[in-house]
Amino acid sequence: MNAPEFAAAQWTRATGAGVDPHEYRRVTAALASVADWGPAFSRTGHACVERAERAGSSVSAGEHLLMAARWFHLATLAPYARADRAAAAADHALSRALTVLEPGARRVSGTGFTGWLRGPSDAPGTVILVPGLDSAKEEFLDLASALLARGLAVFAMDGPGQGALAATTTLTPAYEQVVGRVVAALGVARVGLVGLSLGGYYAARTAALEPRVAAVATVSGPFRLDWDELPPPVRDIMARRAGGADAARSFARRVDLADLAPRITAPLLVVDGGQDVIPGVTNGEPLARLAPHGTYRPVPHGDHLLGNARSDWLSPLADHLAHTLTGAAV
């Protein structure tokens, strides 16, 4: 895949993550090859940090740092020798931004996870955002904002093999154990989960096995993976994140919710894009059908992660979590 094709493939994901579409076009138009992606996006992240340092107010500085976090994270989506540095820069920019903008935000870390707890200390519910194969907490800032606007607390996390932990850990299918440690660290009795892409599998699996999950939603989450049918780029990413091809193959074979879906007793919302067709990936309709309280929300024109269709699912998903966790109309 050449640079223009790669940029087009990542367009809705990047703009869905909140970067300015015009700046995205300017940055990607200058790419000679996909190998230039990581350096160019990292430079753009550093430019945002420089804007923050010149900003005339702490609010402006914080906003520029949030944008820097997005660009640094997106730098990791193409093969990049300094991807670990970009992920660390994304994490650092987010930390600086929240320290300025939300003094009550709290970093919470433990074995196999790290992230930021945001929102009121007396929030009626807490939602954990679970990223996917190559996503990270910095990619879903707008989703976090939608949940915060409904009075919920939000813990946006990186788990094993993800984001800030990708350099030191590898993917694990037993993500419910990680979430269990997160819930204990947060000190809450019940949580909601939102899983995005592979995080949808993690969230559904956790909802089946962790009784403290009271509400769950998945976005572009796989019901099942077939390693032999997955496109080579997906297998390559999974191999990098899992610790090798054999580990990735074993991991993919564990991704199957057929037996777990009937055990999900929490209200479940499954969001899928009709244009999200990846060989080897069974999308979420069977999950919604097999779960006792599953609701399926297909968006015919939506692509993977539905960055091109946010108005069709973002508010309904946030309302589902708020209503289920608080019992109140929103």
mmCIF file of C-alpha atoms in Angstrom:
data_model
loop_
_atom_site.group_PDB
_atom_site.id
_atom_site.type_symbol
_atom_site.label_atom_id
_atom_site.label_comp_id
_atom_site.label_asym_id
_atom_site.label_seq_id
_atom_site.Cartn_x
_atom_site.Cartn_y
_atom_site.Cartn_z
ATOM 1 C CA MET A 1 0.000 0.000 0.000
ATOM 2 C CA ASN A 2 1.419 3.384 -0.985
ATOM 3 C CA ALA A 3 1.217 6.553 1.100
ATOM 4 C CA PRO A 4 -1.950 8.014 -0.482
ATOM 5 C CA GLU A 5 -3.761 4.680 -0.116
ATOM 6 C CA PHE A 6 -2.680 4.325 3.500
ATOM 7 C CA ALA A 7 -3.718 7.903 4.289
ATOM 8 C CA ALA A 8 -7.117 7.320 2.685
ATOM 9 C CA ALA A 9 -7.566 4.097 4.669
ATOM 10 C CA GLN A 10 -6.815 5.917 7.944
ATOM 11 C CA TRP A 11 -8.834 9.041 7.123
ATOM 12 C CA THR A 12 -12.002 8.398 9.116
ATOM 13 C CA ARG A 13 -10.094 6.796 11.971
ATOM 14 C CA ALA A 14 -7.874 9.855 12.332
ATOM 15 C CA THR A 15 -10.645 12.409 11.985
ATOM 16 C CA GLY A 16 -12.846 10.292 14.240
ATOM 17 C CA ALA A 17 -10.091 10.518 16.836
ATOM 18 C CA GLY A 18 -10.431 14.283 16.679
ATOM 19 C CA VAL A 19 -7.595 15.631 14.539
ATOM 20 C CA ASP A 20 -8.354 18.529 12.232
ATOM 21 C CA PRO A 21 -9.214 17.123 8.774
ATOM 22 C CA HIS A 22 -7.468 19.960 6.946
ATOM 23 C CA GLU A 23 -4.260 19.482 8.927
ATOM 24 C CA TYR A 24 -4.506 15.735 8.300
ATOM 25 C CA ARG A 25 -4.661 16.378 4.565
ATOM 26 C CA ARG A 26 -1.687 18.753 4.709
ATOM 27 C CA VAL A 27 0.428 16.287 6.676
ATOM 28 C CA THR A 28 -0.436 13.228 4.585
ATOM 29 C CA ALA A 29 -0.150 15.033 1.233
ATOM 30 C CA ALA A 30 3.557 15.510 1.898
ATOM 31 C CA LEU A 31 4.283 11.814 2.521
ATOM 32 C CA ALA A 32 6.542 10.147 -0.034
ATOM 33 C CA SER A 33 5.956 6.684 1.419
ATOM 34 C CA VAL A 34 4.249 4.942 4.331
ATOM 35 C CA ALA A 35 7.649 4.908 6.064
ATOM 36 C CA ASP A 36 7.308 8.698 6.409
ATOM 37 C CA TRP A 37 4.010 8.409 8.321
ATOM 38 C CA GLY A 38 5.398 8.000 11.827
ATOM 39 C CA PRO A 39 8.019 10.761 11.592
ATOM 40 C CA ALA A 40 5.549 13.202 10.001
ATOM 41 C CA PHE A 41 2.849 12.575 12.593
ATOM 42 C CA SER A 42 5.354 12.817 15.426
ATOM 43 C CA ARG A 43 6.576 16.161 14.072
ATOM 44 C CA THR A 44 2.989 17.377 14.020
ATOM 45 C CA GLY A 45 2.581 16.265 17.614
ATOM 46 C CA HIS A 46 5.701 18.195 18.591
ATOM 47 C CA ALA A 47 4.337 21.255 16.771
ATOM 48 C CA CYS A 48 1.216 21.030 18.947
ATOM 49 C CA VAL A 49 3.413 20.864 22.054
ATOM 50 C CA GLU A 50 5.235 23.985 20.873
ATOM 51 C CA ARG A 51 1.869 25.739 20.447
ATOM 52 C CA ALA A 52 1.011 24.751 23.995
ATOM 53 C CA GLU A 53 4.225 26.283 25.273
ATOM 54 C CA ARG A 54 3.457 29.550 23.468
ATOM 55 C CA ALA A 55 -0.225 29.594 24.459
ATOM 56 C CA GLY A 56 -1.695 32.620 26.147
ATOM 57 C CA SER A 57 -3.709 30.665 28.689
ATOM 58 C CA SER A 58 -3.623 27.355 30.515
ATOM 59 C CA VAL A 59 -6.831 26.301 28.766
ATOM 60 C CA SER A 60 -5.295 26.877 25.339
ATOM 61 C CA ALA A 61 -2.155 25.040 26.415
ATOM 62 C CA GLY A 62 -4.201 22.082 27.587
ATOM 63 C CA GLU A 63 -6.173 21.962 24.347
ATOM 64 C CA HIS A 64 -2.997 21.960 22.261
ATOM 65 C CA LEU A 65 -1.588 19.156 24.412
ATOM 66 C CA LEU A 66 -4.713 17.053 23.898
ATOM 67 C CA MET A 67 -4.254 17.496 20.165
ATOM 68 C CA ALA A 68 -0.581 16.554 20.488
ATOM 69 C CA ALA A 69 -1.598 13.345 22.238
ATOM 70 C CA ARG A 70 -3.816 12.420 19.294
ATOM 71 C CA TRP A 71 -1.085 13.032 16.704
ATOM 72 C CA PHE A 72 1.556 11.142 18.657
ATOM 73 C CA HIS A 73 -0.765 8.162 19.010
ATOM 74 C CA LEU A 74 -1.652 8.188 15.320
ATOM 75 C CA ALA A 75 2.075 8.128 14.523
ATOM 76 C CA THR A 76 2.113 4.521 15.782
ATOM 77 C CA LEU A 77 -0.420 3.218 13.228
ATOM 78 C CA ALA A 78 2.201 2.584 10.532
ATOM 79 C CA PRO A 79 5.402 0.568 11.035
ATOM 80 C CA TYR A 80 7.755 2.991 12.752
ATOM 81 C CA ALA A 81 11.082 2.324 14.476
ATOM 82 C CA ARG A 82 10.288 4.970 17.086
ATOM 83 C CA ALA A 83 6.699 3.923 17.719
ATOM 84 C CA ASP A 84 7.483 3.320 21.385
ATOM 85 C CA ARG A 85 8.716 6.907 21.726
ATOM 86 C CA ALA A 86 5.598 8.204 19.981
ATOM 87 C CA ALA A 87 3.363 6.204 22.335
ATOM 88 C CA ALA A 88 5.284 7.560 25.320
ATOM 89 C CA ALA A 89 4.962 11.095 23.932
ATOM 90 C CA ALA A 90 1.192 10.614 23.529
ATOM 91 C CA ASP A 91 0.948 9.436 27.118
ATOM 92 C CA HIS A 92 3.032 12.370 28.363
ATOM 93 C CA ALA A 93 1.045 14.939 26.385
ATOM 94 C CA LEU A 94 -2.237 13.567 27.729
ATOM 95 C CA SER A 95 -0.862 13.646 31.266
ATOM 96 C CA ARG A 96 0.239 17.269 30.896
ATOM 97 C CA ALA A 97 -3.109 18.248 29.367
ATOM 98 C CA LEU A 98 -5.229 16.708 32.102
ATOM 99 C CA THR A 99 -3.002 18.135 34.819
ATOM 100 C CA VAL A 100 -3.740 21.598 33.414
ATOM 101 C CA LEU A 101 -7.379 21.195 32.372
ATOM 102 C CA GLU A 102 -8.722 18.832 35.028
ATOM 103 C CA PRO A 103 -6.841 19.100 38.316
ATOM 104 C CA GLY A 104 -9.130 16.443 39.785
ATOM 105 C CA ALA A 105 -8.104 13.847 37.183
ATOM 106 C CA ARG A 106 -6.078 11.022 38.677
ATOM 107 C CA ARG A 107 -3.485 8.685 37.167
ATOM 108 C CA VAL A 108 -4.181 5.098 38.179
ATOM 109 C CA SER A 109 -1.741 2.291 37.314
ATOM 110 C CA GLY A 110 -1.268 -1.319 38.310
ATOM 111 C CA THR A 111 -0.133 -4.658 36.967
ATOM 112 C CA GLY A 112 -0.923 -4.653 33.251
ATOM 113 C CA PHE A 113 -2.763 -1.325 33.084
ATOM 114 C CA THR A 114 -2.391 2.429 33.279
ATOM 115 C CA GLY A 115 -4.783 5.268 32.595
ATOM 116 C CA TRP A 116 -6.580 8.371 33.796
ATOM 117 C CA LEU A 117 -9.675 8.543 35.960
ATOM 118 C CA ARG A 118 -11.690 11.641 35.093
ATOM 119 C CA GLY A 119 -14.984 13.073 36.267
ATOM 120 C CA PRO A 120 -16.661 13.885 39.576
ATOM 121 C CA SER A 121 -15.580 11.942 42.645
ATOM 122 C CA ASP A 122 -19.271 11.347 43.461
ATOM 123 C CA ALA A 123 -20.238 10.266 39.938
ATOM 124 C CA PRO A 124 -23.224 7.887 39.837
ATOM 125 C CA GLY A 125 -21.297 5.501 37.609
ATOM 126 C CA THR A 126 -17.830 4.784 36.229
ATOM 127 C CA VAL A 127 -17.092 3.689 32.662
ATOM 128 C CA ILE A 128 -13.869 1.984 31.605
ATOM 129 C CA LEU A 129 -12.798 2.588 27.999
ATOM 130 C CA VAL A 130 -10.978 -0.412 26.539
ATOM 131 C CA PRO A 131 -8.856 0.125 23.404
ATOM 132 C CA GLY A 132 -8.121 -2.427 20.707
ATOM 133 C CA LEU A 133 -5.281 -4.016 18.780
ATOM 134 C CA ASP A 134 -3.336 -0.861 17.893
ATOM 135 C CA SER A 135 -5.446 1.816 19.565
ATOM 136 C CA ALA A 136 -4.823 3.521 22.887
ATOM 137 C CA LYS A 137 -6.500 5.765 25.434
ATOM 138 C CA GLU A 138 -5.530 8.877 23.463
ATOM 139 C CA GLU A 139 -7.659 7.809 20.481
ATOM 140 C CA PHE A 140 -11.041 8.042 22.193
ATOM 141 C CA LEU A 141 -10.998 11.435 23.872
ATOM 142 C CA ASP A 142 -14.290 12.489 22.265
ATOM 143 C CA LEU A 143 -16.035 9.367 23.542
ATOM 144 C CA ALA A 144 -14.703 10.131 27.012
ATOM 145 C CA SER A 145 -16.052 13.684 26.692
ATOM 146 C CA ALA A 146 -19.517 12.393 25.768
ATOM 147 C CA LEU A 147 -19.610 10.189 28.867
ATOM 148 C CA LEU A 148 -18.244 12.935 31.121
ATOM 149 C CA ALA A 149 -20.942 15.293 29.828
ATOM 150 C CA ARG A 150 -23.540 12.851 31.191
ATOM 151 C CA GLY A 151 -22.090 13.060 34.683
ATOM 152 C CA LEU A 152 -20.220 9.755 34.600
ATOM 153 C CA ALA A 153 -16.647 9.145 35.671
ATOM 154 C CA VAL A 154 -14.397 7.720 32.955
ATOM 155 C CA PHE A 155 -11.258 5.608 33.198
ATOM 156 C CA ALA A 156 -9.492 5.573 29.812
ATOM 157 C CA MET A 157 -6.889 2.846 29.946
ATOM 158 C CA ASP A 158 -4.057 1.110 28.186
ATOM 159 C CA GLY A 159 -3.789 -2.592 28.900
ATOM 160 C CA PRO A 160 -1.243 -5.264 27.969
ATOM 161 C CA GLY A 161 0.247 -4.629 24.535
ATOM 162 C CA GLN A 162 -1.548 -1.300 24.180
ATOM 163 C CA GLY A 163 -0.485 2.335 24.051
ATOM 164 C CA ALA A 164 2.012 3.292 26.722
ATOM 165 C CA LEU A 165 2.437 -0.387 27.681
ATOM 166 C CA ALA A 166 3.031 -1.737 24.171
ATOM 167 C CA ALA A 167 6.804 -1.577 24.575
ATOM 168 C CA THR A 168 6.895 -3.636 27.769
ATOM 169 C CA THR A 169 3.899 -6.002 27.625
ATOM 170 C CA THR A 170 2.082 -8.237 25.162
ATOM 171 C CA LEU A 171 -1.563 -8.867 24.339
ATOM 172 C CA THR A 172 -3.554 -11.144 26.610
ATOM 173 C CA PRO A 173 -6.923 -12.739 25.846
ATOM 174 C CA ALA A 174 -7.700 -12.933 29.594
ATOM 175 C CA TYR A 175 -8.462 -9.220 29.732
ATOM 176 C CA GLU A 176 -11.085 -9.769 32.426
ATOM 177 C CA GLN A 177 -8.240 -10.257 34.880
ATOM 178 C CA VAL A 178 -6.834 -6.845 33.946
ATOM 179 C CA VAL A 179 -10.230 -5.176 34.292
ATOM 180 C CA GLY A 180 -10.706 -6.886 37.643
ATOM 181 C CA ARG A 181 -7.511 -5.242 38.877
ATOM 182 C CA VAL A 182 -8.665 -1.903 37.443
ATOM 183 C CA VAL A 183 -12.006 -2.092 39.263
ATOM 184 C CA ALA A 184 -10.235 -2.901 42.520
ATOM 185 C CA ALA A 185 -7.818 0.006 42.049
ATOM 186 C CA LEU A 186 -10.653 2.422 41.300
ATOM 187 C CA GLY A 187 -12.478 1.320 44.430
ATOM 188 C CA VAL A 188 -15.914 1.076 42.821
ATOM 189 C CA ALA A 189 -18.537 -1.633 43.209
ATOM 190 C CA ARG A 190 -19.748 -1.708 39.595
ATOM 191 C CA VAL A 191 -18.641 -0.351 36.251
ATOM 192 C CA GLY A 192 -19.648 0.071 32.653
ATOM 193 C CA LEU A 193 -17.375 -1.026 29.835
ATOM 194 C CA VAL A 194 -16.948 0.296 26.319
ATOM 195 C CA GLY A 195 -14.681 -1.746 24.073
ATOM 196 C CA LEU A 196 -13.524 -0.514 20.683
ATOM 197 C CA SER A 197 -12.328 -2.774 17.860
ATOM 198 C CA LEU A 198 -10.492 -5.699 19.522
ATOM 199 C CA GLY A 199 -11.427 -3.982 22.780
ATOM 200 C CA GLY A 200 -14.999 -4.999 21.974
ATOM 201 C CA TYR A 201 -13.968 -8.624 22.393
ATOM 202 C CA TYR A 202 -12.195 -7.740 25.628
ATOM 203 C CA ALA A 203 -15.238 -5.874 26.953
ATOM 204 C CA ALA A 204 -17.708 -8.628 26.034
ATOM 205 C CA ARG A 205 -15.480 -11.338 27.465
ATOM 206 C CA THR A 206 -15.045 -9.353 30.657
ATOM 207 C CA ALA A 207 -18.787 -8.745 30.951
ATOM 208 C CA ALA A 208 -19.325 -12.500 30.784
ATOM 209 C CA LEU A 209 -16.752 -13.295 33.469
ATOM 210 C CA GLU A 210 -16.625 -10.251 35.782
ATOM 211 C CA PRO A 211 -19.791 -9.785 37.900
ATOM 212 C CA ARG A 212 -19.011 -6.122 38.664
ATOM 213 C CA VAL A 213 -19.756 -5.136 35.049
ATOM 214 C CA ALA A 214 -23.239 -3.563 35.063
ATOM 215 C CA ALA A 215 -23.351 -2.201 31.492
ATOM 216 C CA VAL A 216 -21.366 -2.860 28.339
ATOM 217 C CA ALA A 217 -21.070 -1.609 24.779
ATOM 218 C CA THR A 218 -18.893 -2.667 21.866
ATOM 219 C CA VAL A 219 -17.909 -0.696 18.766
ATOM 220 C CA SER A 220 -16.588 -2.643 15.764
ATOM 221 C CA GLY A 221 -15.754 -5.535 18.076
ATOM 222 C CA PRO A 222 -15.046 -9.013 16.690
ATOM 223 C CA PHE A 223 -17.217 -11.946 17.657
ATOM 224 C CA ARG A 224 -14.662 -14.367 16.247
ATOM 225 C CA LEU A 225 -11.301 -14.255 14.439
ATOM 226 C CA ASP A 226 -9.984 -16.687 11.843
ATOM 227 C CA TRP A 227 -6.197 -16.310 11.791
ATOM 228 C CA ASP A 228 -5.770 -17.955 8.397
ATOM 229 C CA GLU A 229 -8.178 -15.494 6.764
ATOM 230 C CA LEU A 230 -6.954 -12.283 8.407
ATOM 231 C CA PRO A 231 -5.224 -9.828 6.039
ATOM 232 C CA PRO A 232 -1.411 -9.850 6.320
ATOM 233 C CA PRO A 233 -1.261 -6.282 7.736
ATOM 234 C CA VAL A 234 -3.572 -7.292 10.590
ATOM 235 C CA ARG A 235 -1.550 -10.430 11.285
ATOM 236 C CA ASP A 236 1.636 -8.348 11.270
ATOM 237 C CA ILE A 237 0.245 -5.879 13.822
ATOM 238 C CA MET A 238 -0.991 -8.719 16.002
ATOM 239 C CA ALA A 239 2.408 -10.428 15.828
ATOM 240 C CA ARG A 240 4.152 -7.232 16.940
ATOM 241 C CA ARG A 241 1.746 -6.735 19.818
ATOM 242 C CA ALA A 242 1.546 -10.383 20.901
ATOM 243 C CA GLY A 243 5.277 -11.161 20.852
ATOM 244 C CA GLY A 244 5.633 -13.092 17.610
ATOM 245 C CA ALA A 245 3.626 -14.907 14.945
ATOM 246 C CA ASP A 246 3.056 -18.073 16.995
ATOM 247 C CA ALA A 247 1.789 -16.095 19.965
ATOM 248 C CA ALA A 248 -0.433 -14.033 17.688
ATOM 249 C CA ARG A 249 -1.896 -17.143 16.058
ATOM 250 C CA SER A 250 -2.647 -18.611 19.474
ATOM 251 C CA PHE A 251 -4.181 -15.326 20.606
ATOM 252 C CA ALA A 252 -6.436 -15.074 17.543
ATOM 253 C CA ARG A 253 -7.735 -18.585 18.079
ATOM 254 C CA ARG A 254 -8.884 -17.567 21.562
ATOM 255 C CA VAL A 255 -11.022 -14.760 20.159
ATOM 256 C CA ASP A 256 -14.410 -16.482 20.009
ATOM 257 C CA LEU A 257 -17.436 -15.331 22.019
ATOM 258 C CA ALA A 258 -19.822 -18.157 21.107
ATOM 259 C CA ASP A 259 -19.692 -19.760 24.559
ATOM 260 C CA LEU A 260 -19.342 -16.528 26.527
ATOM 261 C CA ALA A 261 -22.064 -14.397 24.921
ATOM 262 C CA PRO A 262 -24.979 -16.196 26.668
ATOM 263 C CA ARG A 263 -23.293 -15.454 30.015
ATOM 264 C CA ILE A 264 -23.434 -11.666 29.576
ATOM 265 C CA THR A 265 -26.234 -10.628 31.902
ATOM 266 C CA ALA A 266 -25.569 -6.863 31.776
ATOM 267 C CA PRO A 267 -27.392 -4.738 29.196
ATOM 268 C CA LEU A 268 -25.267 -4.863 26.058
ATOM 269 C CA LEU A 269 -25.194 -2.524 23.070
ATOM 270 C CA VAL A 270 -23.334 -3.738 19.969
ATOM 271 C CA VAL A 271 -22.455 -1.145 17.312
ATOM 272 C CA ASP A 272 -21.242 -2.277 13.885
ATOM 273 C CA GLY A 273 -20.530 -0.469 10.634
ATOM 274 C CA GLY A 274 -21.962 -1.986 7.488
ATOM 275 C CA GLN A 275 -18.825 -1.052 5.537
ATOM 276 C CA ASP A 276 -16.555 -2.685 8.140
ATOM 277 C CA VAL A 277 -15.698 -5.862 6.261
ATOM 278 C CA ILE A 278 -12.363 -7.435 7.203
ATOM 279 C CA PRO A 279 -11.574 -10.982 6.026
ATOM 280 C CA GLY A 280 -11.324 -13.353 8.954
ATOM 281 C CA VAL A 281 -13.386 -11.154 11.275
ATOM 282 C CA THR A 282 -16.940 -12.073 12.276
ATOM 283 C CA ASN A 283 -18.602 -8.855 13.380
ATOM 284 C CA GLY A 284 -20.869 -8.320 16.361
ATOM 285 C CA GLU A 285 -24.367 -9.377 15.261
ATOM 286 C CA PRO A 286 -24.073 -12.896 16.770
ATOM 287 C CA LEU A 287 -22.902 -11.356 20.049
ATOM 288 C CA ALA A 288 -25.997 -9.171 20.296
ATOM 289 C CA ARG A 289 -28.232 -12.086 19.316
ATOM 290 C CA LEU A 290 -26.785 -14.571 21.821
ATOM 291 C CA ALA A 291 -26.490 -12.200 24.797
ATOM 292 C CA PRO A 292 -29.657 -12.260 26.978
ATOM 293 C CA HIS A 293 -29.970 -8.455 26.963
ATOM 294 C CA GLY A 294 -28.190 -7.595 23.733
ATOM 295 C CA THR A 295 -29.200 -4.788 21.359
ATOM 296 C CA TYR A 296 -27.740 -4.545 17.892
ATOM 297 C CA ARG A 297 -27.193 -1.132 16.286
ATOM 298 C CA PRO A 298 -25.912 -1.517 12.717
ATOM 299 C CA VAL A 299 -24.911 1.613 10.825
ATOM 300 C CA PRO A 300 -25.006 0.716 7.122
ATOM 301 C CA HIS A 301 -22.559 3.425 5.988
ATOM 302 C CA GLY A 302 -20.221 3.066 8.979
ATOM 303 C CA ASP A 303 -16.665 1.825 8.558
ATOM 304 C CA HIS A 304 -14.309 0.349 11.150
ATOM 305 C CA LEU A 305 -14.659 2.323 14.396
ATOM 306 C CA LEU A 306 -17.348 4.357 12.599
ATOM 307 C CA GLY A 307 -15.344 7.548 12.494
ATOM 308 C CA ASN A 308 -17.423 8.460 9.438
ATOM 309 C CA ALA A 309 -20.736 8.042 11.292
ATOM 310 C CA ARG A 310 -20.291 9.330 14.821
ATOM 311 C CA SER A 311 -23.691 11.041 14.915
ATOM 312 C CA ASP A 312 -25.317 7.646 14.377
ATOM 313 C CA TRP A 313 -23.849 5.951 17.436
ATOM 314 C CA LEU A 314 -21.812 8.156 19.802
ATOM 315 C CA SER A 315 -24.692 9.833 21.638
ATOM 316 C CA PRO A 316 -26.870 6.683 21.759
ATOM 317 C CA LEU A 317 -23.953 4.711 23.169
ATOM 318 C CA ALA A 318 -23.234 7.341 25.827
ATOM 319 C CA ASP A 319 -26.946 7.429 26.695
ATOM 320 C CA HIS A 320 -27.018 3.621 26.996
ATOM 321 C CA LEU A 321 -24.177 3.681 29.525
ATOM 322 C CA ALA A 322 -25.618 6.630 31.467
ATOM 323 C CA HIS A 323 -29.132 5.228 31.632
ATOM 324 C CA THR A 324 -28.017 1.728 32.565
ATOM 325 C CA LEU A 325 -25.579 2.850 35.258
ATOM 326 C CA THR A 326 -27.751 5.551 36.803
ATOM 327 C CA GLY A 327 -31.284 4.411 36.009
ATOM 328 C CA ALA A 328 -32.132 7.961 35.040
ATOM 329 C CA ALA A 329 -33.379 9.370 31.755
ATOM 330 C CA VAL A 330 -30.751 11.304 29.841
#
